Amino acid sequence: TIKQVKGIFPIFDSFFTLEKFDHIVEIGTGNGGFSTYIAKQCIKMNAKFTTYDINKIQTKDIEDYLLALNTDIITKDVNNDSHIEDIIKGEGRCLLLIDGALKTPQFNKFAKLIKVKDVMMTHDYYKDETVSEFGTFVFSEVEKAIDDNDLIIIYKCFENYLWLCVEKVRDLSYDN
């Protein structure tokens, strides 16, 4: 089962028509439903797809299907993993999809690592500051990381579907 808000896939379809990536990295494979959608999009744009989760995919058929779609499935905690950092810092444009349990710390960490023109999207995003369910996050929790790392919110339409979408617009490490 895909755990997304109804109506999100036409939005993602339009997004992938407009935006092309060399590598898509997903944190939070879950049951693999959304991962299969992303894997198919990667094939269309000739992009590499890597998905991470701390737990193994429960359904062997889904795992086999993802592998058949040339997906790198990594069962590992990304919070202490340099491999994901190497992917993000690597050549080409990267889309990082954050949909695991620790969204806020992961957003804040990876905001520092993404390159100019890379895009980072985080699921279970609420503009409403009163939402505080486990696994969700609100703007105030990532506002400083957005400002400090020169990220801009793009495709605000995703916010209606509980996704925050940001792009790095310049590399501040070269500024004086």
GROMACS .gro file of C-alpha atoms in nm:
model
  176
    1THR     CA    1   0.000   0.000   0.000
    2ILE     CA    2   0.119   0.349  -0.080
    3LYS     CA    3   0.079   0.587   0.213
    4GLN     CA    4   0.031   0.917   0.032
    5VAL     CA    5  -0.244   1.176   0.026
    6LYS     CA    6  -0.502   1.112  -0.246
    7GLY     CA    7  -0.426   1.312  -0.560
    8ILE     CA    8  -0.049   1.339  -0.511
    9PHE     CA    9   0.058   1.132  -0.811
   10PRO     CA   10  -0.053   1.377  -1.082
   11ILE     CA   11   0.147   1.642  -0.891
   12PHE     CA   12   0.455   1.419  -0.883
   13ASP     CA   13   0.403   1.329  -1.251
   14SER     CA   14   0.407   1.699  -1.342
   15PHE     CA   15   0.708   1.757  -1.118
   16PHE     CA   16   0.905   1.480  -1.289
   17THR     CA   17   0.807   1.617  -1.631
   18LEU     CA   18   0.960   1.953  -1.536
   19GLU     CA   19   1.253   1.843  -1.318
   20LYS     CA   20   1.519   1.588  -1.412
   21PHE     CA   21   1.761   1.421  -1.172
   22ASP     CA   22   2.067   1.201  -1.203
   23HIS     CA   23   2.008   1.028  -0.871
   24ILE     CA   24   1.706   0.999  -0.643
   25VAL     CA   25   1.765   0.893  -0.285
   26GLU     CA   26   1.474   0.793  -0.063
   27ILE     CA   27   1.498   0.766   0.315
   28GLY     CA   28   1.217   0.549   0.445
   29THR     CA   29   1.134   0.266   0.206
   30GLY     CA   30   0.856   0.143   0.433
   31ASN     CA   31   0.649  -0.121   0.257
   32GLY     CA   32   0.798  -0.018  -0.078
   33GLY     CA   33   0.479   0.112  -0.241
   34PHE     CA   34   0.599   0.469  -0.301
   35SER     CA   35   0.946   0.333  -0.382
   36THR     CA   36   0.805   0.141  -0.680
   37TYR     CA   37   0.654   0.463  -0.816
   38ILE     CA   38   0.987   0.647  -0.775
   39ALA     CA   39   1.180   0.357  -0.933
   40LYS     CA   40   0.958   0.377  -1.242
   41GLN     CA   41   1.014   0.753  -1.264
   42CYS     CA   42   1.390   0.696  -1.244
   43ILE     CA   43   1.373   0.458  -1.539
   44LYS     CA   44   1.185   0.721  -1.742
   45MET     CA   45   1.452   0.986  -1.674
   46ASN     CA   46   1.748   0.747  -1.677
   47ALA     CA   47   1.830   0.824  -1.313
   48LYS     CA   48   1.980   0.604  -1.045
   49PHE     CA   49   1.755   0.518  -0.748
   50THR     CA   50   1.868   0.430  -0.397
   51THR     CA   51   1.627   0.366  -0.112
   52TYR     CA   52   1.721   0.338   0.255
   53ASP     CA   53   1.536   0.200   0.553
   54ILE     CA   54   1.647   0.070   0.890
   55ASN     CA   55   1.414  -0.229   0.838
   56LYS     CA   56   1.415  -0.484   0.558
   57ILE     CA   57   1.122  -0.467   0.314
   58GLN     CA   58   0.862  -0.708   0.452
   59THR     CA   59   0.728  -0.831   0.117
   60LYS     CA   60   0.971  -1.035  -0.093
   61ASP     CA   61   0.768  -0.967  -0.411
   62ILE     CA   62   0.806  -0.589  -0.364
   63GLU     CA   63   1.177  -0.624  -0.292
   64ASP     CA   64   1.225  -0.840  -0.604
   65TYR     CA   65   1.024  -0.592  -0.811
   66LEU     CA   66   1.235  -0.298  -0.691
   67LEU     CA   67   1.553  -0.490  -0.766
   68ALA     CA   68   1.420  -0.566  -1.116
   69LEU     CA   69   1.372  -0.188  -1.156
   70ASN     CA   70   1.747  -0.140  -1.084
   71THR     CA   71   1.688  -0.003  -0.734
   72ASP     CA   72   1.968  -0.006  -0.478
   73ILE     CA   73   1.797  -0.118  -0.157
   74ILE     CA   74   2.004  -0.042   0.151
   75THR     CA   75   1.899  -0.158   0.496
   76LYS     CA   76   2.091   0.079   0.719
   77ASP     CA   77   2.048   0.376   0.952
   78VAL     CA   78   2.128   0.685   0.741
   79ASN     CA   79   2.192   0.895   1.050
   80ASN     CA   80   2.537   0.740   1.090
   81ASP     CA   81   2.614   0.651   0.730
   82SER     CA   82   2.873   0.815   0.507
   83HIS     CA   83   2.754   0.629   0.193
   84ILE     CA   84   2.442   0.844   0.165
   85GLU     CA   85   2.657   1.154   0.208
   86ASP     CA   86   2.881   1.037  -0.077
   87ILE     CA   87   2.577   0.993  -0.301
   88ILE     CA   88   2.443   1.340  -0.219
   89LYS     CA   89   2.782   1.505  -0.270
   90GLY     CA   90   2.844   1.305  -0.589
   91GLU     CA   91   2.819   1.416  -0.950
   92GLY     CA   92   2.489   1.523  -1.097
   93ARG     CA   93   2.163   1.658  -0.968
   94CYS     CA   94   2.014   1.476  -0.671
   95LEU     CA   95   1.661   1.456  -0.532
   96LEU     CA   96   1.653   1.353  -0.167
   97LEU     CA   97   1.317   1.225  -0.041
   98ILE     CA   98   1.294   1.213   0.338
   99ASP     CA   99   1.011   0.993   0.463
  100GLY     CA  100   1.154   0.807   0.761
  101ALA     CA  101   1.074   0.855   1.128
  102LEU     CA  102   1.339   1.122   1.202
  103LYS     CA  103   1.247   1.383   0.944
  104THR     CA  104   1.350   1.699   1.126
  105PRO     CA  105   1.706   1.594   1.220
  106GLN     CA  106   1.756   1.442   0.876
  107PHE     CA  107   1.631   1.757   0.701
  108ASN     CA  108   1.861   1.972   0.914
  109LYS     CA  109   2.160   1.743   0.850
  110PHE     CA  110   2.116   1.700   0.476
  111ALA     CA  111   2.031   2.068   0.417
  112LYS     CA  112   2.403   2.130   0.474
  113LEU     CA  113   2.510   1.861   0.226
  114ILE     CA  114   2.296   1.905  -0.082
  115LYS     CA  115   2.454   2.081  -0.379
  116VAL     CA  116   2.332   2.381  -0.577
  117LYS     CA  117   2.026   2.277  -0.784
  118ASP     CA  118   1.969   1.966  -0.570
  119VAL     CA  119   1.617   1.926  -0.434
  120MET     CA  120   1.510   1.791  -0.097
  121MET     CA  121   1.153   1.686  -0.022
  122THR     CA  122   1.021   1.583   0.317
  123HIS     CA  123   0.692   1.406   0.380
  124ASP     CA  124   0.444   1.456   0.665
  125TYR     CA  125   0.500   1.831   0.656
  126TYR     CA  126   0.245   2.053   0.825
  127LYS     CA  127   0.235   2.431   0.792
  128ASP     CA  128   0.010   2.429   1.098
  129GLU     CA  129   0.239   2.468   1.398
  130THR     CA  130  -0.009   2.288   1.629
  131VAL     CA  131   0.045   1.943   1.474
  132SER     CA  132   0.285   1.737   1.682
  133GLU     CA  133   0.230   1.372   1.595
  134PHE     CA  134   0.527   1.135   1.587
  135GLY     CA  135   0.694   1.134   1.246
  136THR     CA  136   0.558   1.474   1.140
  137PHE     CA  137   0.733   1.808   1.130
  138VAL     CA  138   0.646   2.175   1.100
  139PHE     CA  139   0.815   2.471   0.934
  140SER     CA  140   0.959   2.618   1.255
  141GLU     CA  141   1.165   2.300   1.302
  142VAL     CA  142   1.350   2.349   0.971
  143GLU     CA  143   1.329   2.725   0.913
  144LYS     CA  144   1.682   2.790   1.039
  145ALA     CA  145   1.828   2.515   0.817
  146ILE     CA  146   1.646   2.663   0.517
  147ASP     CA  147   1.783   3.011   0.589
  148ASP     CA  148   2.134   2.901   0.688
  149ASN     CA  149   2.182   2.683   0.379
  150ASP     CA  150   2.025   2.913   0.120
  151LEU     CA  151   1.736   2.684   0.035
  152ILE     CA  152   1.415   2.808  -0.118
  153ILE     CA  153   1.073   2.648  -0.109
  154ILE     CA  154   0.966   2.545  -0.458
  155TYR     CA  155   0.646   2.384  -0.584
  156LYS     CA  156   0.432   2.502  -0.294
  157CYS     CA  157   0.151   2.287  -0.436
  158PHE     CA  158   0.318   1.990  -0.262
  159GLU     CA  159   0.234   2.143   0.076
  160ASN     CA  160  -0.132   2.052   0.019
  161TYR     CA  161  -0.018   1.689   0.005
  162LEU     CA  162   0.205   1.705   0.316
  163TRP     CA  163   0.536   1.742   0.130
  164LEU     CA  164   0.787   2.027   0.173
  165CYS     CA  165   1.000   2.081  -0.138
  166VAL     CA  166   1.319   2.291  -0.126
  167GLU     CA  167   1.603   2.359  -0.366
  168LYS     CA  168   1.953   2.482  -0.291
  169VAL     CA  169   2.005   2.803  -0.487
  170ARG     CA  170   2.370   2.882  -0.417
  171ASP     CA  171   2.669   2.754  -0.225
  172LEU     CA  172   2.726   2.976   0.076
  173SER     CA  173   3.063   2.817   0.154
  174TYR     CA  174   3.220   3.043  -0.112
  175ASP     CA  175   3.066   3.364   0.024
  176ASN     CA  176   3.276   3.594   0.240
   0.00000   0.00000   0.00000
